[in-house]
mmCIF file of C-alpha atoms in Angstrom:
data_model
loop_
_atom_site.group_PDB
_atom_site.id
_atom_site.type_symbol
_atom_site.label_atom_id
_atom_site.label_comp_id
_atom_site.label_asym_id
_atom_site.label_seq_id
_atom_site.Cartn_x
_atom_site.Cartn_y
_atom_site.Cartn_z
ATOM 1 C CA UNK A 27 0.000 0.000 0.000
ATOM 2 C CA UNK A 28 1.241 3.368 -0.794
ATOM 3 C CA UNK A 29 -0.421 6.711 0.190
ATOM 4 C CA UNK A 30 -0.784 10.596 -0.693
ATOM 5 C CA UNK A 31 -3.068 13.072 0.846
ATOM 6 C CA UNK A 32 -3.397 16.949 1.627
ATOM 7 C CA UNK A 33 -5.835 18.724 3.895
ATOM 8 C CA UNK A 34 -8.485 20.846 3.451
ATOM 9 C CA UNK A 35 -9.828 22.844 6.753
ATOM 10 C CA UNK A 36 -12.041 20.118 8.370
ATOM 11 C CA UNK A 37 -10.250 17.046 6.373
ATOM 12 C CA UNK A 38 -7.215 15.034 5.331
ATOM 13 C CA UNK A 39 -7.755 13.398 2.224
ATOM 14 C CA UNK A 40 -6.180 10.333 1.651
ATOM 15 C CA UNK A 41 -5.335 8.827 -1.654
ATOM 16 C CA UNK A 42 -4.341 5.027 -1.214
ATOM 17 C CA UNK A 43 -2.691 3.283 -4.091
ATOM 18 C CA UNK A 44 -2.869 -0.927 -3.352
ATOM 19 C CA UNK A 45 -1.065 -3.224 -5.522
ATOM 20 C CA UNK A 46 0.935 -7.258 -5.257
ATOM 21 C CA UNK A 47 4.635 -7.413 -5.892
ATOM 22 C CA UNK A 48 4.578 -10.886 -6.125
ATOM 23 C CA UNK A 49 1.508 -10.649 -8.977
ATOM 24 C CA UNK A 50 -0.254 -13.594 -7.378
ATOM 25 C CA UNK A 51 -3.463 -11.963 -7.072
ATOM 26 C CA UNK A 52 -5.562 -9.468 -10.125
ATOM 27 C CA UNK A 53 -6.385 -7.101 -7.309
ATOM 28 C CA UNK A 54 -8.632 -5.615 -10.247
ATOM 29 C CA UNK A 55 -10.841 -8.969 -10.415
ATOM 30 C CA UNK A 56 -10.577 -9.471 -6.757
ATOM 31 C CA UNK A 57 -10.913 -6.712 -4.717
ATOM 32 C CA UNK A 58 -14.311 -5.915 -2.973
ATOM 33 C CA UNK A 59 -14.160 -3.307 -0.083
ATOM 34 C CA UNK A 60 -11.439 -1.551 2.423
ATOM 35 C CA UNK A 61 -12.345 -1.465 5.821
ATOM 36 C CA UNK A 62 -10.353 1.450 8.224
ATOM 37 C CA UNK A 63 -10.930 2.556 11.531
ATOM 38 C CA UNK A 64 -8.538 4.804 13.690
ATOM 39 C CA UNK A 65 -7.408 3.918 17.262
ATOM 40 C CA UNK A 66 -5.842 6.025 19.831
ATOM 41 C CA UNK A 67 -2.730 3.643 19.243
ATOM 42 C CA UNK A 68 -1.304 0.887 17.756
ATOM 43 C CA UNK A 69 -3.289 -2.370 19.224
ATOM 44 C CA UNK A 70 -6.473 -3.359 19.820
ATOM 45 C CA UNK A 71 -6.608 -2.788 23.313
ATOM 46 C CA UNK A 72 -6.617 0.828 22.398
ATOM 47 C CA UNK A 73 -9.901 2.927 21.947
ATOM 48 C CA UNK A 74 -11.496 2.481 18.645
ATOM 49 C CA UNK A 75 -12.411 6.169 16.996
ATOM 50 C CA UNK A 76 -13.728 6.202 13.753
ATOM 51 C CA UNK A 77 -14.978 2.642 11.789
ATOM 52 C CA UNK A 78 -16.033 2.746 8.255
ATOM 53 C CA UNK A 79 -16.060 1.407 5.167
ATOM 54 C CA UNK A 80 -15.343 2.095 1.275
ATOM 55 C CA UNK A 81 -17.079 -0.316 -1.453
ATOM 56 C CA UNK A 82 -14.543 -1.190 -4.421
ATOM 57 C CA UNK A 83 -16.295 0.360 -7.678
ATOM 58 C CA UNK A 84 -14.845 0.485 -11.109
ATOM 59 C CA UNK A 85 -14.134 3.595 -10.922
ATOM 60 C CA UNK A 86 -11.259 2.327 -8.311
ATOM 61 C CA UNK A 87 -9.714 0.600 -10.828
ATOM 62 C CA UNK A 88 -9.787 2.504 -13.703
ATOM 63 C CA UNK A 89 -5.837 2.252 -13.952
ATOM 64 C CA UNK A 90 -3.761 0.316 -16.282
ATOM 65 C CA UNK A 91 -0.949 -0.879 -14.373
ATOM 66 C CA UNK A 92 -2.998 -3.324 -11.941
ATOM 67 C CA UNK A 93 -3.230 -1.489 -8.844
ATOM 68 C CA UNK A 94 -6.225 -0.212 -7.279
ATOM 69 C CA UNK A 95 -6.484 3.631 -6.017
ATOM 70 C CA UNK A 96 -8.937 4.282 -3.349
ATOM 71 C CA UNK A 97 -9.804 7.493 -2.107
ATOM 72 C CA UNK A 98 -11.041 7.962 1.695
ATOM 73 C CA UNK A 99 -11.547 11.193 3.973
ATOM 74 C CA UNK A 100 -10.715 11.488 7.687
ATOM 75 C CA UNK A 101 -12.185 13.994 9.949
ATOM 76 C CA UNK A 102 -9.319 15.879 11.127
ATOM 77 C CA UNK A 103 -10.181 15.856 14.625
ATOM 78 C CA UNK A 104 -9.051 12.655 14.698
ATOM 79 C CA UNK A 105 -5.579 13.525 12.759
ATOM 80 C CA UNK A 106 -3.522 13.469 16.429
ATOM 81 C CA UNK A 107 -0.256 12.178 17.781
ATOM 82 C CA UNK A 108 -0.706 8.707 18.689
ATOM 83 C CA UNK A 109 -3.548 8.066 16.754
ATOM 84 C CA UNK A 110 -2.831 5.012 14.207
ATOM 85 C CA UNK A 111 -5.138 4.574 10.956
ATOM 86 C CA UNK A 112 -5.226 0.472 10.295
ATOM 87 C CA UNK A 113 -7.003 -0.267 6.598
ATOM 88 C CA UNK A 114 -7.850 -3.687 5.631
ATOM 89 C CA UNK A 115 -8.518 -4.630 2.071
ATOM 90 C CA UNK A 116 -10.428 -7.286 1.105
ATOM 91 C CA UNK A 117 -10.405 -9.769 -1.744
ATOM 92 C CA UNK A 118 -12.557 -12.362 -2.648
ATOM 93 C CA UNK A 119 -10.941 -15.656 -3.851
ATOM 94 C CA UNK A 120 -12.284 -18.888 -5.283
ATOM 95 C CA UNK A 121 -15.726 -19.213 -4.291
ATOM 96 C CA UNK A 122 -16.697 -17.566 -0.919
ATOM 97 C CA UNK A 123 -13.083 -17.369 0.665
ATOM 98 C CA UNK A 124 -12.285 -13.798 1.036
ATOM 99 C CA UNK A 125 -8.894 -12.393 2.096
ATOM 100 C CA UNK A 126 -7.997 -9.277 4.092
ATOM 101 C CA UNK A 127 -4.390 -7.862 3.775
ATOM 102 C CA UNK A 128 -3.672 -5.006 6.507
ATOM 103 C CA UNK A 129 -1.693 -2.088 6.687
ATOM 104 C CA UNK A 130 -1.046 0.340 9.718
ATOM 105 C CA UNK A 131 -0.397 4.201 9.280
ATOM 106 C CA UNK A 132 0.499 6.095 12.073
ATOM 107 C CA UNK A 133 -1.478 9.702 11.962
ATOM 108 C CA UNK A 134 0.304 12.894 12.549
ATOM 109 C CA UNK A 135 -0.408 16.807 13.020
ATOM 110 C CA UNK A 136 1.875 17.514 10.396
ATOM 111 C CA UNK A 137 -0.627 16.078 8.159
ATOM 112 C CA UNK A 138 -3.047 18.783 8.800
ATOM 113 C CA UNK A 139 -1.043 21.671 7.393
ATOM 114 C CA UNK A 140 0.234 19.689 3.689
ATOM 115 C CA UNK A 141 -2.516 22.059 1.461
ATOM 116 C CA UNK A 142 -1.577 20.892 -1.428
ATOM 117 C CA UNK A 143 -1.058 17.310 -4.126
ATOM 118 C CA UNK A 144 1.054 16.322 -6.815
ATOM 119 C CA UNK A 145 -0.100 14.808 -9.761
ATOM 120 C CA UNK A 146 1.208 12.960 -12.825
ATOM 121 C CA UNK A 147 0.598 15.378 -15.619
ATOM 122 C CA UNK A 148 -0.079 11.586 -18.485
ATOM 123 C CA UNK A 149 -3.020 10.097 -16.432
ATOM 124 C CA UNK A 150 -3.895 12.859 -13.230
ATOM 125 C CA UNK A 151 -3.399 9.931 -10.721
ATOM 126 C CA UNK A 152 -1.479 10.991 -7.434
ATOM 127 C CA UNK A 153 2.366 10.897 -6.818
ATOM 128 C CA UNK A 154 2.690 7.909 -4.594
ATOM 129 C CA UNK A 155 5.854 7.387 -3.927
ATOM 130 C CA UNK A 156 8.720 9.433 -2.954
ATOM 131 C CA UNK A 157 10.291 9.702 -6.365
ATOM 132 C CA UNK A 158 10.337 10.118 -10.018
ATOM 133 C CA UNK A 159 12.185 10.456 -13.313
ATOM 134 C CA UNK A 160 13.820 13.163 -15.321
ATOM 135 C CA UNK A 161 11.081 12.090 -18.199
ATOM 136 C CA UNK A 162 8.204 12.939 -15.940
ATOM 137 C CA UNK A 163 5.507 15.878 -15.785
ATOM 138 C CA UNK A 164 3.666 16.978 -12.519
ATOM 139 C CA UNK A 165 0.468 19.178 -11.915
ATOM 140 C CA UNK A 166 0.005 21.166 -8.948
ATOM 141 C CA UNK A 167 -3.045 20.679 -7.041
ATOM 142 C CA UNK A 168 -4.205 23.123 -4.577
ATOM 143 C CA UNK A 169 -7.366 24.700 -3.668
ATOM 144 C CA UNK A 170 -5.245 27.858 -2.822
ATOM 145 C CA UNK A 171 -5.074 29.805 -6.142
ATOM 146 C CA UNK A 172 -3.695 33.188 -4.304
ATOM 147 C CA UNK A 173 -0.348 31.857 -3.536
ATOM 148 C CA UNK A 174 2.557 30.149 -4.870
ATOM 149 C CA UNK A 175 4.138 27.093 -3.909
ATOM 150 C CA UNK A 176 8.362 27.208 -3.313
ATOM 151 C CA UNK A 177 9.838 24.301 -4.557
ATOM 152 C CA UNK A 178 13.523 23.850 -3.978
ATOM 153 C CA UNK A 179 16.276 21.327 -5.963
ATOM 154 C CA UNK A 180 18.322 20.009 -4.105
ATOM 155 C CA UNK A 181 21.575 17.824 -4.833
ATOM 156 C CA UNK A 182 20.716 14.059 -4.161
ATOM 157 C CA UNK A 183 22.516 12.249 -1.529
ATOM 158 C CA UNK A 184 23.919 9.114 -2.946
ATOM 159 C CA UNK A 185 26.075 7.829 0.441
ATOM 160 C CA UNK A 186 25.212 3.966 0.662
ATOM 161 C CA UNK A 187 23.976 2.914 3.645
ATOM 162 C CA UNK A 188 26.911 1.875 5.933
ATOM 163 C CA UNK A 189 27.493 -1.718 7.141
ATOM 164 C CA UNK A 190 25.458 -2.647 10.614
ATOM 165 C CA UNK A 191 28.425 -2.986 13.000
ATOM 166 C CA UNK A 192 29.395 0.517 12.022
ATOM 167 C CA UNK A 193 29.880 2.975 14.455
ATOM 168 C CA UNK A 194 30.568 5.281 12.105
ATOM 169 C CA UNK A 195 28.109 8.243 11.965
ATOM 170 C CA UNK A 196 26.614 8.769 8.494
ATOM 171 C CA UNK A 197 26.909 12.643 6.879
ATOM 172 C CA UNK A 198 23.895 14.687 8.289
ATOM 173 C CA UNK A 199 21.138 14.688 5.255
ATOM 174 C CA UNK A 200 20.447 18.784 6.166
ATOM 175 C CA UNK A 201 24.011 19.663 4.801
ATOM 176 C CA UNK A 202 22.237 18.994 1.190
ATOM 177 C CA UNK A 203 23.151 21.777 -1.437
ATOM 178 C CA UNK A 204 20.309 23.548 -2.922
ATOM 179 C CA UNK A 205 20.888 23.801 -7.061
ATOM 180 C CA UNK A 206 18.110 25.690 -7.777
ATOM 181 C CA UNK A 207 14.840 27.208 -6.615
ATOM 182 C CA UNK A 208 11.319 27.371 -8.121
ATOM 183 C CA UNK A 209 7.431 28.654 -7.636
ATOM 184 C CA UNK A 210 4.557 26.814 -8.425
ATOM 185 C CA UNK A 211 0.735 28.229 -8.655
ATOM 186 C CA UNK A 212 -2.528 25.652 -8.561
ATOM 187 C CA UNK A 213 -2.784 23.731 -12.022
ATOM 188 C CA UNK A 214 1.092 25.088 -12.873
ATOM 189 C CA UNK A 215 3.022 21.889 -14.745
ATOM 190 C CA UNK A 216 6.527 20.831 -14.012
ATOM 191 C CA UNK A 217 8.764 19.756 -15.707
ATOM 192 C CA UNK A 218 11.586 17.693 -13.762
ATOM 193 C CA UNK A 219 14.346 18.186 -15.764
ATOM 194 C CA UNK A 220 17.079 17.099 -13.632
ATOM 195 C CA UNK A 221 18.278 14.877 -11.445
ATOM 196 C CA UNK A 222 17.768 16.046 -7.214
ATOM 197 C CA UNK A 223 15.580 15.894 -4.649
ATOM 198 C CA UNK A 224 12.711 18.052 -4.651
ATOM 199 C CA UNK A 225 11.475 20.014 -2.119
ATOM 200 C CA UNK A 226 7.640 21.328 -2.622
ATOM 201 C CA UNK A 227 6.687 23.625 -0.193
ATOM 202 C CA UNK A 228 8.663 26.351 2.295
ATOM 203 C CA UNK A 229 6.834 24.953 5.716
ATOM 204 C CA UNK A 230 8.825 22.531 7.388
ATOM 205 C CA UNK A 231 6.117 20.538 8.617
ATOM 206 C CA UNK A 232 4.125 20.014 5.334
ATOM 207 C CA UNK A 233 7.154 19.582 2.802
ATOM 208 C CA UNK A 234 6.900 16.642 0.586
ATOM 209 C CA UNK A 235 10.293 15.314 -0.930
ATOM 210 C CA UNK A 236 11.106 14.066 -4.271
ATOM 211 C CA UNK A 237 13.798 11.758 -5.125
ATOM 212 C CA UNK A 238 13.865 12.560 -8.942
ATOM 213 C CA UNK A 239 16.357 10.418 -11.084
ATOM 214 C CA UNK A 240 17.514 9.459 -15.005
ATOM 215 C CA UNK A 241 17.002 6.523 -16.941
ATOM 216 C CA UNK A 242 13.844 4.303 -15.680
ATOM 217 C CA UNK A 243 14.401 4.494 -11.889
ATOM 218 C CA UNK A 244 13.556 2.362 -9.635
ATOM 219 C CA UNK A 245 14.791 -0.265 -12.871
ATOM 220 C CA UNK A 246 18.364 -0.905 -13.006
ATOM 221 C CA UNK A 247 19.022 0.050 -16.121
ATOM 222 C CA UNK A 248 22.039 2.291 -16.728
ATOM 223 C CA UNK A 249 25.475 0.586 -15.947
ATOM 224 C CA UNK A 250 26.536 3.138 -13.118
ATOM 225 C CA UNK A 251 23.418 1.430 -11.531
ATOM 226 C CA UNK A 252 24.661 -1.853 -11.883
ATOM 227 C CA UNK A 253 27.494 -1.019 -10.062
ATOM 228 C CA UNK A 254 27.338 1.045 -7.142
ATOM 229 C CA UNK A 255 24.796 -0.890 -5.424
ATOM 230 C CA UNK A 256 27.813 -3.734 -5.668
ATOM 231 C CA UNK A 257 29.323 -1.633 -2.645
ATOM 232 C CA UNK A 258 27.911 -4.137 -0.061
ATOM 233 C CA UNK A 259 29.868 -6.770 -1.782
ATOM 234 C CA UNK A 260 32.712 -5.705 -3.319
ATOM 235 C CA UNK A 261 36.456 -3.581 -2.024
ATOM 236 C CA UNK A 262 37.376 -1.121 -2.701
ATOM 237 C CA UNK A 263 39.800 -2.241 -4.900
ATOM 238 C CA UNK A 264 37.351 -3.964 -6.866
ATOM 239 C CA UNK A 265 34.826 -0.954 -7.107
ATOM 240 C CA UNK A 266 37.665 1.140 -8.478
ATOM 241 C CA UNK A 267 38.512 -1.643 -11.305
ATOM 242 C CA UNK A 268 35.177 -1.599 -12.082
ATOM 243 C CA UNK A 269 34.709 2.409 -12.775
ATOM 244 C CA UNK A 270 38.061 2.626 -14.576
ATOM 245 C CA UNK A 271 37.298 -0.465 -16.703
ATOM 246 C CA UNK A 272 36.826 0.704 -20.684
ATOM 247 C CA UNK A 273 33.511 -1.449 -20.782
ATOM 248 C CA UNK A 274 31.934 -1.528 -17.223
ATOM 249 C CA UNK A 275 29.136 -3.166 -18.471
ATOM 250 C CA UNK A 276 31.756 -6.493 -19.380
ATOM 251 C CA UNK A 277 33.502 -5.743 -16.309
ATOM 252 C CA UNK A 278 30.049 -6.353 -14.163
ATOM 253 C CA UNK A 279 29.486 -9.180 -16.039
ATOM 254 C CA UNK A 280 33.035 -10.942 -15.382
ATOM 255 C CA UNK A 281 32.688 -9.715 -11.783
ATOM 256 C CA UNK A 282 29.805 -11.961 -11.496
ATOM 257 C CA UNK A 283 31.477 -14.778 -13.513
ATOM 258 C CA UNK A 284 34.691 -14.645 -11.527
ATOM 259 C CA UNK A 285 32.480 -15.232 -8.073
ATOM 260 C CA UNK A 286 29.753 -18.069 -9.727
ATOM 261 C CA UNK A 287 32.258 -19.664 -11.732
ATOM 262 C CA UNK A 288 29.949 -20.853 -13.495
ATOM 263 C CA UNK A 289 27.072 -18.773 -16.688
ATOM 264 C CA UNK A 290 24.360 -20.064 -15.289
ATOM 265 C CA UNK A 291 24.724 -19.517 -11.703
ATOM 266 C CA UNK A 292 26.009 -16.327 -12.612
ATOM 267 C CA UNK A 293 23.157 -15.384 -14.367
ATOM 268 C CA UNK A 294 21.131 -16.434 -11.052
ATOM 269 C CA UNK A 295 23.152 -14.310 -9.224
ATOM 270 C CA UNK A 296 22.516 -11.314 -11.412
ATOM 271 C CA UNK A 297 18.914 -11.915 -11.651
ATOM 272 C CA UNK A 298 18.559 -12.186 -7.869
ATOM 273 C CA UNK A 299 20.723 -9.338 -6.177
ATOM 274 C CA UNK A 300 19.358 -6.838 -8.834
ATOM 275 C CA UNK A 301 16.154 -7.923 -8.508
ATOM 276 C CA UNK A 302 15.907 -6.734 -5.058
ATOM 277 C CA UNK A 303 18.266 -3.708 -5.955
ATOM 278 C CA UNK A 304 15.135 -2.511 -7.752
ATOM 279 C CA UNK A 305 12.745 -3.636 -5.045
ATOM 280 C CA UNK A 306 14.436 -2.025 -2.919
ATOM 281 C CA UNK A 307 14.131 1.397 -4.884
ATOM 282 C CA UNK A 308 10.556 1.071 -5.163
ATOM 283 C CA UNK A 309 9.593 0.281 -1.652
ATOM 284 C CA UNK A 310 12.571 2.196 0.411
ATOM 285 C CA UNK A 311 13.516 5.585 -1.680
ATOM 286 C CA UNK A 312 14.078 8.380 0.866
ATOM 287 C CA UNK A 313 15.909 11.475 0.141
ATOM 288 C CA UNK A 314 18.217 9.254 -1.447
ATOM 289 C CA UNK A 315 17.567 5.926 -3.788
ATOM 290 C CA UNK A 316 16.226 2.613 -1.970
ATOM 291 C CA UNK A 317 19.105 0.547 -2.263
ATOM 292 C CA UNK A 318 21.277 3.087 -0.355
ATOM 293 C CA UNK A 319 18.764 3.541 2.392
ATOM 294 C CA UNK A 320 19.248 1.242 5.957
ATOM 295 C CA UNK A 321 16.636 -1.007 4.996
ATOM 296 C CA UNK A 322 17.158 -1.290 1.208
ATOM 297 C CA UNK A 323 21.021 -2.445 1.937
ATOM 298 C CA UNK A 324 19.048 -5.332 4.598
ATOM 299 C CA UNK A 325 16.846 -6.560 1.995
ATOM 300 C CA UNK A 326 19.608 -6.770 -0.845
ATOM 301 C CA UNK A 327 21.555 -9.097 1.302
ATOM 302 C CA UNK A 328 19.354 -10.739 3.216
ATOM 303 C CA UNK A 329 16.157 -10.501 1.377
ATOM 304 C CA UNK A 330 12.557 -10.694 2.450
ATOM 305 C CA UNK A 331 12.175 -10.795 6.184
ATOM 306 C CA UNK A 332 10.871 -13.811 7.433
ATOM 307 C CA UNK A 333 8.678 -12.021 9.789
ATOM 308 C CA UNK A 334 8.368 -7.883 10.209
ATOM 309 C CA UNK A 335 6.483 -6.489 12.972
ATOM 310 C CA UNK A 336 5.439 -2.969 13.614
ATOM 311 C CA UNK A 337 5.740 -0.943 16.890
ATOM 312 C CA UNK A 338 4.898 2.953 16.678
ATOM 313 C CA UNK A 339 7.914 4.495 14.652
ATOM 314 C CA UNK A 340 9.802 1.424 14.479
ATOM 315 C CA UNK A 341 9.871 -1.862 12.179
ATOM 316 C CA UNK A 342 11.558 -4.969 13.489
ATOM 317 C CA UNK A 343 12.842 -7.591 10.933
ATOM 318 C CA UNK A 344 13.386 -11.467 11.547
ATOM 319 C CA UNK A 345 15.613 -13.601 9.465
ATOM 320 C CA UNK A 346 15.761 -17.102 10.411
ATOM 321 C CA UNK A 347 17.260 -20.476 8.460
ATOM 322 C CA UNK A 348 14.336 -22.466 10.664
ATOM 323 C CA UNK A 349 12.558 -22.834 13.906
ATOM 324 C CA UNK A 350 15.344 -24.576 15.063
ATOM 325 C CA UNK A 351 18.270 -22.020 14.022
ATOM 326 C CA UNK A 352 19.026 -18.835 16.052
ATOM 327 C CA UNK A 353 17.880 -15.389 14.255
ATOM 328 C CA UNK A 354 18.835 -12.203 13.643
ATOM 329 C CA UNK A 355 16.605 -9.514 14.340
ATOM 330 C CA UNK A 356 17.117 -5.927 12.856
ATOM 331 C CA UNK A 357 15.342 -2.682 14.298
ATOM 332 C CA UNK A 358 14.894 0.272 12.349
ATOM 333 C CA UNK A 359 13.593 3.682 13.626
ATOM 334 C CA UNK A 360 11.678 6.369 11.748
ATOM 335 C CA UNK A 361 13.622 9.868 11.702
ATOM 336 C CA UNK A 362 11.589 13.013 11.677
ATOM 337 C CA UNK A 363 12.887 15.294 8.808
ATOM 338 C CA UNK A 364 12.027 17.399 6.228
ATOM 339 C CA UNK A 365 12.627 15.157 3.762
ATOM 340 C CA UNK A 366 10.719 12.672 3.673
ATOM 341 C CA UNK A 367 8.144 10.250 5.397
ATOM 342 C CA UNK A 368 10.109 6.882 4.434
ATOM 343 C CA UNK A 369 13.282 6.977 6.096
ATOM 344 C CA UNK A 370 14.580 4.017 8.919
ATOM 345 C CA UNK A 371 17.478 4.430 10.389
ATOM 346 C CA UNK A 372 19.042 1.101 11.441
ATOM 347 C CA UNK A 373 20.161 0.676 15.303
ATOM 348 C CA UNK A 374 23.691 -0.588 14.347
ATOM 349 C CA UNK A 375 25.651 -2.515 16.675
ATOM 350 C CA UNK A 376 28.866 -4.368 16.563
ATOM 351 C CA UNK A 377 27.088 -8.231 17.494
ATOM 352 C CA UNK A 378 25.962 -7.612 13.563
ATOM 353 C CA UNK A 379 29.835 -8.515 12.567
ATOM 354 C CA UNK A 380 30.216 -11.890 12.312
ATOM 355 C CA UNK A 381 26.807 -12.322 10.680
ATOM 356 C CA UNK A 382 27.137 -9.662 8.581
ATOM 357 C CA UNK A 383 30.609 -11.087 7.252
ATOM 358 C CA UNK A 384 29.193 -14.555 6.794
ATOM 359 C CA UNK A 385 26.012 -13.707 4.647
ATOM 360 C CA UNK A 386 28.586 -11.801 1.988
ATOM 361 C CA UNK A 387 30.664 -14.436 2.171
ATOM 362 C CA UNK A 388 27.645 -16.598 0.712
ATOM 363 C CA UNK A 389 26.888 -14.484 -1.548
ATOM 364 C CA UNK A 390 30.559 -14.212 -2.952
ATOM 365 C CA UNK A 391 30.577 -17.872 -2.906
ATOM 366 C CA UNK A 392 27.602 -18.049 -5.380
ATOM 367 C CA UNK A 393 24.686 -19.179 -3.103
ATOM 368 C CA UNK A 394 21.784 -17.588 -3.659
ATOM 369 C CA UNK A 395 19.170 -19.607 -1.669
ATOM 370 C CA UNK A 396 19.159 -16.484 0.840
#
């Protein structure tokens, strides 16, 4: 599930955009209804505030990628600190089973004061997620027709996440140049024409952030792309040997040869660690690309938690071989900026070492069954 919104004086209007990864399910053919209801917390002991429900029409899924987009308006009384939104969607399967899939959302003041929407200039549907390409066009929606809207470019951050022993400290994301400053009016189009993050708006507490890239981002399709996300892998010597080579797109390929020893393992290898480089773009972009963030370096290694649980700002992920095999557990915590909504930082600690060191090792061995 992915989410926009903006407020309006008594509301915050949320835009939710639903789709499957994994393409098991047509959530087109399947989908019937979302339930929500807002507690004063996270579980159910907590005191239930609001309870409705939205009927899936066709009008909900009137897109052509797949995905459903449902819209759904919350009383902003009920927009506090504390207060978490939970939103069940329901499918129906093969004969009367149904299927609910649920997602939590913890509510915010800051909500209340975001006037204002981007949308995608080809099709008017929302800007769900925190970023976007050189080759796209957004509209500016805002009741608001008085006053302009600052937008500010700033230059990307592209420091990959550092290993989760470090106790290094990672370069402060406010120290971010600005390139270049804009205004915006209601309706206005605009053009992203270069790479940066985006900044729309001059309040701190209703920014939105853009991570706006070349090429077909979050795809891996450029060769620069193919290797700097090799950072968790490789040295430093072979990072270097692979920007100086005269065809880095060969000198990928024979990096991945050299560890498989072998095409089609290679080609396994390939198809697995960028397959979650680009999952990891689309699901953990911040103010700088997924697989640089905390928990897009996690999944690239590791891959999909076995189990993730939720606790106010923070996200918990369990990897385990089998019941009967110790786990690791990593925590991430939600920062606060002015960036963005969708950055974890990782609690590092040194215990990560030895684990850390022997998943590579795997991995530079040629198993993929990770």
């Amino acid at each position: 599930m992915h989410h926009a919104y903006r407020a309006t004086p008594d509301s915050v209007h949320f835009f939710f955009r639903f789709e499957d990864l994994r393409q098991l399910l047509d959530l087109q053919q399947s989908a019937v209804r979302l339930d929500y209801i807002i507690r004063s917390g996270a579980t159910e002991r907590d005191a239930l505030l609001v309870r409705d429900t939205v009927q899936v029409t066709a009008a909900h899924k009137a897109t052509t990628d797949g995905s459903l987009h449902v819209p759904v308006s919350l009383p902003a009384q009920y927009i506090a600190a504390g207060n978490v939104l939970q939103v069940r969607l329901w499918l129906r399967l093969a004969g009367q089973e149904r299927l609910g899939t649920s997602h939590k959302m913890a509510l915010s003041p800051r909500m209340l004061q975001k006037d204002f929407l981007l949308l995608q200039a080809r099709n008017g549907s929302p800007v769900f997620q925190g970023f976007a390409t050189t080759s796209d066009q957004l509209v500016l929606q805002r009741d608001s027709t008085s006053q302009s809207l600052a937008v500010r470019v700033l230059k990307a951050p592209q420091q990959p996440a550092l290993p989760p022993m470090s106790t290094k400290q990672e370069t402060p994301a406010e120290q971010v140049q600005v390139t270049d400053t804009l205004r915006l009016s209601s309706s206005d189009t605009l053009q992203l024409t270069q790479e940066g993050l985006y900044l729309f708006g001059a309040d701190t507490t209703a920014q939105t952030g853009l991570l706006v890239q070349e090429g077909s981002f979050p795809l891996v399709t450029r060769v620069q792309d193919l290797i700097t996300p090799l950072i968790y892998l490789t040295t430093s010597a072979e990072r270097e040997a692979l920007y100086n080579a005269k065809d880095p797109k060969a000198a990928v390929d024979a990096f991945w040869l050299r560890i498989a020893k072998d095409k089609n393992l290679a080609r396994d290898l390939i198809r697995t660690y960028y397959t979650r480089v680009e999952a990891a773009n689309k699901l953990y972009t911040s103010y700088k690309p997924g697989w640089a963030t905390d928990r897009g370096m996690i999944y690239i290694i590791y891959g999909k938690p076995n189990n993730i649980s939720l606790s106010g700002d923070s996200e918990t992920w369990i990897y385990r071989e089998s019941e009967a095999t110790a786990y690791v557990k990593f925590v991430f915590n939600k920062k606060d900026d002015t960036f963005t909504e969708n950055h974890y930082e990782l609690v590092r600690n040194r215990e990560y070492e030895e684990n850390w060191y022997s998943t590579v090792a795997k991995w530079r061995a040629g198993i993929t069954n990770m």
